[in-house]
Amino acid sequence: MTRRGAHAVPDLVARAREGDPAAVARLITLVEDASPLLREVMSALGPDAGRAHVLGITGAPGVGKSTSTNALVAGMRRAGKRVGVLAIDPSSPFSGGALLGDRVRMGDHALDRDVYIRSMGARGHLGGLAWSTPQAVRVLDAAGCDVVVLETVGVGQSEVEVAGLADTTLVLLAPGMGDGIQAAKAGILEIGDVYAVNKADREGADRTRRELRTMLTMAERRDGAWRPPVLQTVASTGQGIDELLAELDRHAAWLRESGELARRRTVRARREVEAIALAALRERWGRADAGADLDALAERVVTGEVDPYAAADELLADGRSFG
Amino acid sequence: MTRRGAHAVPDLVARAREGDPAAVARLITLVEDASPLLREVMSALGPDAGRAHVLGITGAPGVGKSTSTNALVAGMRRAGKRVGVLAIDPSSPFSGGALLGDRVRMGDHALDRDVYIRSMGARGHLGGLAWSTPQAVRVLDAAGCDVVVLETVGVGQSEVEVAGLADTTLVLLAPGMGDGIQAAKAGILEIGDVYAVNKADREGADRTRRELRTMLTMAERRDGAWRPPVLQTVASTGQGIDELLAELDRHAAWLRESGELARRRTVRARREVEAIALAALRERWGRADAGADLDALAERVVTGEVDPYAAADELLADGRSFG
């Protein structure tokens, strides 16, 4: 670690705690870059972790995720909450430069000092979203955010993955998109804590809500389990947003009272710790100066000198001297 | 390991070497199930590895992958080659039971003892395709297959992944599907060693071939590098299949002469060894009787007692006693 780095981290963390947007942005860039300084950053941030409520917002393209996020953030601001927004696109490379674009996109909140908005991608990253997202959340948490919104920009598998990173998952649908097979296929019946049929001024909204409710009712739930409500919104006009915010608050309260919050966060921390450990190992195995160089082992597998299991054993045996 | 297992493996491997289809099927099922016996199987198979040429066949849904595979296998059989076909569907769970369905699908070769046909999925598998595919290839190799065909059944990312598992990658297109943005987006310009515009009796085939050639010409290549040919086929009638087979043979010869074959196989073995090692570690970390139980570490991260990097250090330090 450079002398400059050693001094920079405590200063950055102190400024982030005071809510300095430039310091928050810099710390999240360190997460994006998988900087070696992160170890020190996380050690300094640690004791703060866990105050902010993490809200995941997901749904197929075209349901109005950005508009809904914007409307929900406006409502949270009216309630006096500080909000962080991470727009997560697992298919795009990291890009801190997307900040300006985000501020334009989230036009209503671009000049609001109590809203942090940031894009995060993960393609090609060693540890993936399970690695980077909790660390970015920890930064926003320390900066005093009451809520951190994770908005999925991607499609498909990423929706399910983002749900695993949130305390509360809001699934958005639009009229006509809620038919049974489609919903079941996307796995959205398992991941949602709260559902909203957005664009509810369009034809078919009532039917989509009814079908979704039927499907959710059929899913077996334990006694005392949370029963996901299904709301209707028109995010572009703000219709139904207050009711949606109330349901999200009700779920947050239930999470705390039922003990489910601690359980979900433990699962998340487990994946994060595992991702950090695996990334460290892979990084080490890729180094030519390591005892059991992975490239040399691979060559011996190709020539038939060792089988892949024996090679893996050698690699792991070398891990004994890790650290 | 059970006494029965210890005796079963050498017998199975011996029978697979003699080309017994039931023994081959049983060994690939062990791969699918991530059986603990695999370590012994791979040790016994090891010295045989690397004779079979691995041909990946990929392309968007609707280009005629199954029909093309069928036609190519028929041509290989006419040339007296033994062929193994692995139909890879990363989105489906493992299913050895798909065998019957495969034999129906590959109707022409269902009763041919010198063609092995098998489905493989990977969803939820610890190590993924990088883990399972090379091991299944090794089984087919030992059983005397001259060629192992990996046919992608899935879409999207899996196409690129399968390319990384093959010696030669054949990319299939169909007329009208070859426009620049689409091809570049799918990354197919980087992965193909040989291209075929299938359904070449349809309108637009010449244009698709021309556009693809232009795009491939623009891609920078080193001196002495392979220049991917673009062919036209009508797999359903067999038109162009002999020419395609000749180009595939030419690529296989180039791979051997240029040293690229050894390089590609080393990259693949590297990923395989890494995947085996990581799967072993994750399995170990998930056990409650391990020294540093991952669940206990995760709880301490949630309460703020340790930060995730310190927890990862504890996990890895515990890895010293691995083995």
XYZ file of C-alpha atoms in Angstrom:
646
model
C 0.000 0.000 0.000
C 1.292 3.433 -0.861
C 1.829 6.034 1.802
C -0.670 8.213 0.013
C -3.257 5.414 0.056
C -2.740 4.770 3.746
C -3.542 8.379 4.520
C -6.298 8.726 1.947
C -8.592 5.993 3.289
C -9.269 7.307 6.823
C -9.811 10.765 5.351
C -12.188 9.456 2.647
C -14.158 7.393 5.154
C -14.450 10.351 7.527
C -15.705 12.579 4.714
C -18.141 9.909 3.511
C -19.552 9.661 7.040
C -20.260 13.387 6.857
C -22.159 12.752 3.641
C -19.645 14.291 1.216
C -20.860 13.083 -2.213
C -17.360 13.214 -3.740
C -15.995 10.938 -0.989
C -18.923 8.519 -1.388
C -18.379 8.443 -5.157
C -14.657 7.785 -4.681
C -15.280 4.907 -2.265
C -17.770 3.253 -4.622
C -15.230 3.609 -7.425
C -12.789 1.681 -5.218
C -15.438 -1.071 -4.989
C -15.923 -1.042 -8.761
C -12.181 -1.245 -9.327
C -11.772 -4.047 -6.760
C -9.061 -1.852 -5.266
C -6.572 -3.361 -2.797
C -7.501 -0.421 -0.542
C -10.970 -1.923 -0.024
C -9.749 -4.128 2.782
C -8.860 -1.014 4.764
C -12.057 0.764 3.687
C -14.298 -2.083 4.836
C -12.440 -2.410 8.111
C -13.064 1.286 8.773
C -16.709 1.130 7.662
C -17.563 -2.137 9.414
C -19.078 -0.938 12.685
C -21.651 1.158 10.802
C -23.040 -1.646 8.705
C -26.679 -2.602 8.718
C -28.627 0.569 9.420
C -29.854 1.244 5.881
C -32.750 -0.764 4.535
C -31.925 -2.318 1.144
C -34.783 -2.244 -1.370
C -34.381 -4.226 -4.584
C -36.535 -3.144 -7.547
C -36.819 -5.596 -10.386
C -39.040 -6.448 -13.350
C -38.941 -7.096 -17.073
C -37.860 -4.371 -19.498
C -40.728 -1.990 -20.229
C -42.530 -2.190 -16.885
C -41.280 1.255 -15.858
C -38.471 0.501 -13.404
C -36.720 3.867 -13.737
C -39.944 5.880 -13.476
C -41.040 3.843 -10.469
C -37.668 4.241 -8.766
C -37.861 7.976 -9.362
C -41.374 8.215 -7.875
C -40.463 6.064 -4.862
C -37.323 8.098 -4.162
C -39.411 11.290 -4.308
C -41.764 9.813 -1.696
C -38.877 8.754 0.555
C -37.427 12.262 0.309
C -40.789 13.757 1.336
C -40.586 11.498 4.411
C -37.179 13.041 5.174
C -35.157 9.935 4.321
C -31.686 9.985 2.788
C -31.579 7.673 -0.198
C -28.871 5.924 -2.181
C -29.644 4.432 -5.585
C -27.430 1.768 -7.186
C -28.472 1.048 -10.771
C -27.090 -2.433 -11.319
C -26.291 -3.684 -14.802
C -24.526 -7.031 -14.628
C -24.012 -7.062 -18.392
C -22.058 -3.821 -18.549
C -18.460 -3.224 -17.530
C -17.799 -1.016 -14.553
C -18.227 2.623 -15.351
C -17.973 5.387 -12.797
C -18.325 7.685 -15.771
C -21.982 6.764 -15.962
C -22.615 9.112 -13.067
C -23.532 12.050 -15.256
C -25.915 9.953 -17.303
C -27.571 8.746 -14.122
C -28.090 12.245 -12.854
C -29.757 13.181 -16.100
C -31.911 10.074 -16.004
C -32.930 10.674 -12.399
C -33.701 14.275 -13.283
C -35.922 15.006 -10.287
C -33.167 14.239 -7.827
C -30.087 15.382 -9.704
C -29.443 18.386 -7.464
C -30.602 16.836 -4.203
C -27.635 16.353 -1.880
C -29.532 13.734 0.096
C -29.847 11.374 -2.873
C -26.808 9.464 -4.124
C -27.197 7.895 -7.555
C -24.720 5.506 -9.025
C -24.411 2.864 -11.742
C -22.617 -0.425 -11.135
C -21.785 -3.164 -13.615
C -20.047 -6.457 -12.988
C -19.102 -8.121 -16.253
C -15.805 -9.887 -16.035
C -15.461 -9.075 -12.365
C -13.921 -11.863 -10.349
C -16.470 -11.858 -7.569
C -19.593 -10.651 -9.364
C -22.493 -8.772 -7.812
C -22.409 -10.835 -4.617
C -18.955 -9.392 -4.090
C -19.438 -5.761 -5.073
C -23.009 -4.863 -4.129
C -22.821 -5.433 -0.354
C -19.641 -3.351 -0.239
C -21.260 -0.471 -2.139
C -24.280 -0.738 0.183
C -21.943 -0.520 3.180
C -20.481 2.725 1.830
C -23.934 4.283 1.332
C -25.005 3.027 4.747
C -22.048 4.714 6.411
C -22.824 7.896 4.490
C -26.119 8.074 6.350
C -28.547 6.622 3.798
C -31.747 5.362 5.390
C -32.635 3.417 2.265
C -30.448 1.969 -0.479
C -32.367 1.177 -3.651
C -30.924 -1.508 -5.939
C -32.478 -1.075 -9.351
C -31.837 -3.880 -11.856
C -31.045 -2.598 -15.303
C -30.290 -5.989 -16.777
C -32.629 -8.804 -17.657
C -33.080 -12.465 -16.893
C -30.949 -14.084 -14.234
C -29.816 -10.732 -12.847
C -33.308 -10.070 -11.493
C -33.150 -13.094 -9.282
C -29.587 -12.273 -8.280
C -30.465 -8.724 -7.232
C -33.348 -10.062 -5.139
C -30.799 -12.056 -3.164
C -28.907 -8.862 -2.357
C -31.894 -6.896 -0.994
C -33.757 -6.863 2.310
C -37.079 -6.191 0.552
C -37.692 -7.045 -3.105
C -40.274 -5.090 -5.088
C -41.308 -6.810 -8.321
C -42.867 -4.590 -10.988
C -45.206 -5.851 -13.690
C -47.233 -4.162 -16.387
C -50.676 -5.071 -17.750
C -50.576 -8.031 -20.109
C -47.158 -9.143 -18.893
C -48.428 -11.084 -15.912
C -49.707 -14.254 -17.490
C -48.976 -17.373 -15.552
C -46.359 -19.108 -17.631
C -44.295 -15.974 -18.102
C -44.328 -15.087 -14.432
C -43.530 -18.595 -13.299
C -40.767 -18.909 -15.862
C -39.042 -15.786 -14.655
C -39.198 -17.096 -11.131
C -40.766 -13.860 -9.936
C -43.282 -15.661 -7.744
C -40.463 -16.720 -5.454
C -38.542 -13.488 -5.197
C -41.128 -10.748 -4.562
C -41.989 -9.366 -1.121
C -44.220 -6.701 -2.647
C -45.694 -6.631 -6.168
C -46.909 -3.617 -8.119
C -48.727 -3.653 -11.433
C -47.445 -0.402 -12.919
C -49.090 1.432 -15.831
C -52.355 0.584 -14.100
C -54.198 3.085 -16.289
C -53.769 0.687 -19.196
C -56.167 -2.035 -20.216
C -55.752 -5.345 -18.466
C -54.293 -4.032 -15.196
C -57.070 -5.519 -13.070
C -56.738 -8.862 -14.776
C -52.957 -8.939 -14.299
C -53.404 -8.121 -10.607
C -56.080 -10.785 -10.181
C -54.005 -13.477 -11.909
C -50.918 -12.628 -9.931
C -52.885 -12.746 -6.655
C -54.262 -16.160 -7.575
C -50.816 -17.493 -8.327
C -49.381 -16.086 -5.102
C -52.271 -17.575 -3.102
C -51.559 -21.003 -4.511
C -47.952 -20.866 -3.362
C -47.658 -22.610 -0.006
C -46.560 -20.448 2.874
C -45.739 -21.245 6.484
C -47.832 -19.843 9.348
C -46.680 -16.343 10.216
C -44.987 -15.985 6.850
C -45.262 -12.742 4.918
C -48.007 -12.681 2.308
C -46.865 -10.477 -0.568
C -49.393 -7.737 -1.404
C -50.159 -6.808 -5.017
C -50.667 -3.078 -5.677
C -51.431 -0.951 -8.690
C -49.437 2.146 -9.617
C -49.049 4.723 -12.360
C -45.506 5.790 -11.562
C -45.488 8.558 -14.181
C -48.269 10.423 -12.343
C -47.471 9.235 -8.831
C -50.755 7.347 -8.490
C -50.536 4.560 -5.900
C -46.989 5.438 -4.873
C -47.885 6.400 -1.291
C -49.733 3.114 -0.814
C -46.745 1.258 -2.248
C -44.359 3.059 0.108
C -46.618 2.142 3.043
C -46.503 -1.547 2.075
C -42.715 -1.395 1.722
C -42.491 0.115 5.231
C -44.814 -2.569 6.550
C -42.548 -5.256 5.082
C -39.452 -3.639 6.595
C -41.142 -3.671 10.007
C -42.156 -7.317 9.571
C -38.591 -8.247 8.620
C -37.248 -6.777 11.853
C -39.936 -8.242 14.105
C -39.900 -11.743 12.626
C -36.139 -12.165 12.704
C -36.183 -12.635 8.932
C -34.009 -9.542 8.426
C -31.111 -11.081 10.341
C -31.562 -14.357 8.475
C -31.507 -12.689 5.042
C -28.489 -10.592 5.921
C -26.602 -13.630 7.172
C -27.233 -15.440 3.885
C -25.986 -12.364 2.039
C -22.890 -11.985 4.208
C -22.151 -15.656 3.680
C -22.143 -15.216 -0.077
C -20.073 -12.049 0.216
C -17.404 -13.619 2.408
C -17.258 -16.635 0.121
C -16.948 -14.394 -2.954
C -14.118 -12.379 -1.370
C -12.277 -15.553 -0.364
C -12.681 -17.168 -3.793
C -11.588 -13.994 -5.601
C -8.484 -13.841 -3.397
C -7.678 -17.467 -4.162
C -8.187 -17.103 -7.891
C -6.032 -14.011 -7.939
C -3.321 -15.891 -6.106
C -3.551 -18.972 -8.336
C -3.116 -16.765 -11.372
C 0.250 -15.464 -10.178
C 3.290 -17.129 -11.704
C 5.312 -16.708 -8.511
C 2.889 -18.830 -6.500
C 4.133 -22.220 -5.347
C 1.752 -24.277 -7.464
C 1.321 -22.157 -10.579
C -2.037 -22.924 -12.160
C -0.701 -22.636 -15.709
C 2.012 -25.209 -15.017
C -0.566 -27.544 -13.478
C -2.837 -27.112 -16.500
C -0.024 -28.087 -18.850
C 0.601 -31.247 -16.855
C -3.111 -32.101 -17.093
C -3.014 -31.672 -20.894
C -0.020 -34.001 -21.266
C -1.743 -36.562 -19.035
C 0.949 -36.360 -16.365
C -1.654 -35.647 -13.679
C -5.431 -35.909 -13.705
C -7.449 -32.754 -12.935
C -8.377 -33.869 -9.406
C -4.762 -34.471 -8.487
C -3.932 -31.052 -9.961
C -6.685 -29.450 -7.888
C -5.259 -31.169 -4.806
C -1.849 -29.634 -5.518
C -3.423 -26.231 -5.934
C -5.271 -26.508 -2.630
C -2.293 -27.938 -0.791
C -0.422 -24.839 -1.852
C -3.259 -22.817 -0.300
C -1.941 -23.911 3.108
C 0.672 -21.210 2.892
C -1.893 -18.566 1.983
C -1.717 -15.267 3.775
C -15.830 -44.869 -0.592
C -17.800 -48.072 -0.473
C -16.192 -51.374 -1.213
C -18.616 -51.785 -4.084
C -17.604 -48.419 -5.542
C -13.929 -49.257 -5.298
C -14.491 -52.365 -7.360
C -17.015 -50.825 -9.726
C -14.808 -48.043 -11.092
C -11.963 -50.098 -12.623
C -14.555 -52.414 -14.146
C -16.603 -49.528 -15.569
C -13.516 -47.838 -16.976
C -12.335 -51.076 -18.565
C -15.737 -51.634 -20.174
C -15.897 -47.998 -21.354
C -12.496 -48.435 -23.014
C -13.966 -51.351 -24.936
C -16.727 -49.041 -26.106
C -19.569 -50.502 -24.030
C -22.350 -47.868 -24.311
C -23.860 -48.749 -20.918
C -20.509 -48.200 -19.190
C -19.998 -44.894 -21.024
C -23.494 -43.770 -20.023
C -22.851 -44.737 -16.387
C -19.570 -42.793 -16.262
C -21.166 -39.659 -17.719
C -23.944 -39.973 -15.146
C -21.230 -39.931 -12.467
C -20.014 -36.649 -13.994
C -23.548 -35.236 -13.997
C -24.037 -36.235 -10.384
C -20.657 -34.820 -9.337
C -20.061 -38.222 -7.766
C -17.231 -38.647 -5.216
C -16.157 -41.610 -7.384
C -15.104 -39.204 -10.145
C -11.717 -38.673 -8.591
C -10.976 -42.354 -9.086
C -12.573 -42.370 -12.550
C -10.471 -39.453 -13.792
C -7.321 -40.936 -12.332
C -7.997 -44.144 -14.272
C -8.931 -42.304 -17.474
C -6.143 -39.740 -17.345
C -3.483 -41.290 -19.586
C -5.969 -41.554 -22.470
C -6.903 -37.897 -22.534
C -6.558 -35.727 -25.572
C -6.993 -37.988 -28.581
C -10.519 -36.949 -29.527
C -11.041 -33.680 -31.357
C -13.676 -31.516 -29.634
C -16.026 -29.702 -32.011
C -18.347 -27.043 -30.556
C -21.477 -26.234 -32.562
C -23.269 -23.047 -31.618
C -25.717 -20.512 -33.015
C -28.977 -18.742 -32.224
C -32.226 -20.700 -31.878
C -33.713 -21.472 -35.276
C -30.509 -21.742 -37.309
C -30.776 -25.535 -37.463
C -28.248 -26.733 -34.909
C -29.751 -30.200 -34.403
C -30.191 -30.833 -38.125
C -26.650 -29.656 -38.807
C -25.238 -31.816 -36.025
C -27.107 -34.788 -37.432
C -25.768 -34.181 -40.951
C -22.192 -33.658 -39.750
C -22.283 -36.801 -37.624
C -23.518 -38.756 -40.646
C -20.545 -37.459 -42.645
C -18.092 -38.370 -39.889
C -19.549 -41.859 -39.727
C -19.101 -42.247 -43.489
C -15.430 -41.391 -42.895
C -15.298 -44.230 -40.360
C -15.004 -42.009 -37.285
C -16.478 -42.820 -33.897
C -18.466 -39.866 -32.623
C -19.716 -38.682 -29.255
C -22.391 -35.978 -29.028
C -22.967 -33.961 -25.864
C -26.058 -31.754 -26.132
C -25.348 -29.057 -23.565
C -28.139 -27.105 -21.965
C -26.812 -24.914 -19.177
C -30.317 -23.812 -18.213
C -31.631 -27.305 -17.507
C -30.911 -29.498 -14.498
C -28.932 -32.665 -15.009
C -30.951 -35.397 -16.604
C -29.533 -38.711 -17.670
C -33.118 -39.615 -18.450
C -32.968 -37.378 -21.502
C -31.047 -40.121 -23.256
C -34.116 -41.627 -24.849
C -35.292 -38.255 -26.067
C -31.880 -37.641 -27.588
C -31.913 -40.918 -29.428
C -35.272 -40.027 -30.898
C -34.076 -36.555 -31.821
C -30.900 -37.898 -33.409
C -32.989 -40.474 -35.242
C -30.445 -41.287 -37.942
C -27.888 -42.449 -35.420
C -30.075 -43.946 -32.719
C -29.073 -47.509 -33.447
C -25.465 -46.843 -34.389
C -23.128 -48.308 -31.773
C -20.346 -45.986 -32.870
C -22.292 -42.837 -31.979
C -22.813 -41.876 -28.329
C -25.459 -39.253 -27.734
C -26.021 -37.594 -24.419
C -27.630 -34.497 -22.867
C -25.922 -32.520 -20.135
C -27.268 -29.616 -18.088
C -25.526 -27.600 -15.436
C -28.014 -25.435 -13.550
C -27.213 -25.170 -9.923
C -24.072 -27.200 -10.313
C -21.217 -26.003 -8.156
C -18.588 -26.012 -10.866
C -20.665 -25.361 -13.980
C -19.866 -26.430 -17.515
C -16.127 -25.729 -17.124
C -16.199 -28.442 -14.476
C -18.395 -31.081 -16.061
C -17.799 -30.849 -19.816
C -14.060 -31.680 -19.901
C -14.722 -34.705 -17.687
C -17.504 -35.968 -19.960
C -15.210 -35.401 -22.958
C -12.512 -37.429 -21.240
C -14.928 -40.344 -20.838
C -15.904 -40.260 -24.527
C -12.253 -39.903 -25.499
C -11.318 -43.014 -23.533
C -14.236 -44.867 -25.137
C -12.523 -44.391 -28.482
C -14.380 -41.421 -29.930
C -12.419 -39.662 -32.658
C -14.650 -36.609 -32.431
C -16.722 -35.252 -29.560
C -19.403 -32.795 -30.672
C -20.607 -30.238 -28.104
C -23.945 -28.914 -29.283
C -25.294 -25.876 -27.407
C -28.965 -26.130 -26.705
C -29.158 -22.963 -24.643
C -28.968 -19.358 -25.728
C -26.935 -16.276 -24.974
C -23.897 -16.535 -22.748
C -23.801 -20.322 -23.002
C -22.763 -20.088 -26.664
C -19.606 -18.257 -25.737
C -19.007 -20.612 -22.836
C -19.261 -23.717 -25.009
C -16.805 -22.184 -27.485
C -14.275 -22.046 -24.663
C -14.680 -25.791 -24.112
C -14.070 -26.841 -27.735
C -10.961 -27.278 -29.896
C -12.825 -26.059 -32.999
C -15.940 -23.883 -32.826
C -18.467 -23.965 -35.663
C -20.878 -21.016 -35.621
C -24.149 -21.478 -37.509
C -26.217 -18.624 -38.912
C -29.336 -18.454 -41.025
C -30.239 -15.936 -43.738
C -31.416 -12.620 -42.336
C -29.864 -13.281 -38.933
C -26.401 -12.066 -39.851
C -26.727 -8.317 -39.713
C -23.793 -6.519 -38.202
C -25.116 -5.292 -34.890
C -26.700 -8.599 -34.003
C -23.606 -10.624 -34.804
C -21.273 -8.268 -32.978
C -23.604 -8.153 -29.978
C -23.644 -11.906 -29.627
C -19.870 -11.931 -29.728
C -19.915 -14.567 -32.464
C -17.199 -12.811 -34.437
C -14.697 -13.670 -31.741
C -15.621 -17.292 -31.115
C -15.962 -18.910 -34.548
C -13.231 -20.922 -36.259
C -15.583 -21.923 -39.073
C -18.898 -20.266 -40.024
C -21.773 -21.787 -41.967
C -24.860 -19.985 -43.227
C -27.393 -22.783 -42.981
C -30.765 -22.810 -44.779
C -28.813 -21.440 -47.734
C -31.739 -22.202 -50.064
C -33.605 -19.305 -48.461
C -33.597 -15.726 -49.607
C -30.784 -13.567 -48.247
C -28.208 -16.348 -47.771
C -25.673 -14.721 -50.106
C -26.088 -11.373 -48.426
C -25.651 -12.879 -44.945
C -22.491 -14.651 -46.100
C -21.124 -11.466 -47.709
C -21.814 -9.340 -44.633
C -20.270 -11.867 -42.311
C -17.148 -12.122 -44.501
C -16.791 -8.350 -44.490
C -17.047 -8.218 -40.715
C -14.538 -11.039 -40.303
C -12.124 -9.343 -42.710
C -12.240 -6.156 -40.675
C -11.250 -7.992 -37.521
C -7.498 -7.681 -37.017
C -5.552 -10.922 -37.130
C -1.916 -11.717 -36.517
C 0.296 -13.098 -39.300
C -0.119 -16.837 -39.581
C -3.423 -16.682 -37.719
C -6.372 -18.780 -38.859
C -8.811 -16.946 -41.124
C -12.303 -18.341 -40.470
C -14.023 -19.508 -43.662
C -17.725 -18.844 -44.255
C -19.651 -21.664 -45.945
C -23.214 -22.238 -47.022
C -25.199 -25.358 -46.132
C -28.669 -26.828 -46.321
C -28.337 -29.341 -43.517
C -31.756 -30.881 -44.119
C -30.671 -32.085 -47.595
C -26.961 -32.490 -46.861
C -25.963 -29.757 -49.310
C -22.558 -28.267 -48.450
C -21.935 -30.686 -45.578
C -18.910 -32.377 -47.214
C -17.295 -28.979 -47.834
C -18.012 -28.017 -44.225
C -16.462 -31.234 -42.945
C -13.364 -30.576 -45.084
C -12.976 -27.098 -43.555
C -13.381 -28.522 -40.059
C -10.633 -31.066 -40.807
C -8.432 -28.313 -42.180
C -8.887 -26.333 -38.944
C -8.067 -29.382 -36.832
C -4.827 -29.861 -38.820
C -3.960 -26.164 -38.427
C -4.537 -26.382 -34.679
C -2.040 -29.211 -34.350
C 0.597 -27.679 -36.618
C 0.442 -24.171 -35.161
C 0.645 -25.221 -31.537
C -2.720 -23.562 -30.941
C -4.298 -26.890 -29.936
C -1.983 -27.263 -26.947
C -2.569 -23.631 -25.990
C -6.361 -23.970 -26.095
C -6.315 -27.198 -24.151
C -4.084 -25.689 -21.488
C -6.512 -22.784 -21.030
C -9.336 -25.297 -20.726
C -7.479 -27.510 -18.250
C -6.668 -24.425 -16.214
C -10.338 -23.553 -15.895
C -11.222 -27.155 -15.121
C -8.632 -27.517 -12.352
C -9.694 -24.182 -10.883
C -13.373 -25.199 -10.999
C -12.639 -28.519 -9.263
C -10.584 -26.786 -6.570
C -13.192 -24.073 -5.958
C -16.033 -26.607 -5.808
C -14.072 -28.616 -3.248
C -13.476 -25.505 -1.146
C -17.090 -24.364 -1.285
C -18.274 -27.807 -0.340
C -15.902 -27.792 2.608
C -16.867 -24.268 3.722
C -20.499 -25.274 3.734
C -19.914 -28.022 6.292
C -20.771 -27.121 9.857
C -17.999 -29.329 11.222
C -15.299 -27.311 9.473
C -12.993 -25.248 11.667
C -14.170 -21.849 10.457
C -17.827 -22.435 9.702
C -18.979 -20.024 7.012
C -22.402 -19.505 8.609
C -20.838 -18.486 11.911
C -18.509 -16.083 10.097
C -21.455 -14.584 8.187
C -23.312 -13.920 11.445
C -20.295 -12.097 12.836
C -20.178 -9.947 9.679
C -23.857 -9.028 10.091
C -23.380 -7.954 13.705
C -20.341 -5.899 12.699
C -17.964 -7.954 14.822
C -15.704 -8.574 11.807
C -15.591 -7.001 8.371
C -16.026 -9.294 5.342
C -12.323 -9.216 4.414
C -11.283 -10.303 7.887
C -13.918 -13.053 7.705
C -12.547 -14.192 4.321
C -9.064 -14.279 5.867
C -10.330 -16.568 8.629
C -11.968 -18.812 6.057
C -8.770 -19.065 4.020
C -6.553 -19.523 7.064
C -8.714 -22.507 7.906
C -7.997 -23.786 4.392
C -4.434 -24.517 5.541
C -5.631 -27.713 7.076
C -7.386 -28.769 3.898
C -6.876 -32.272 2.722
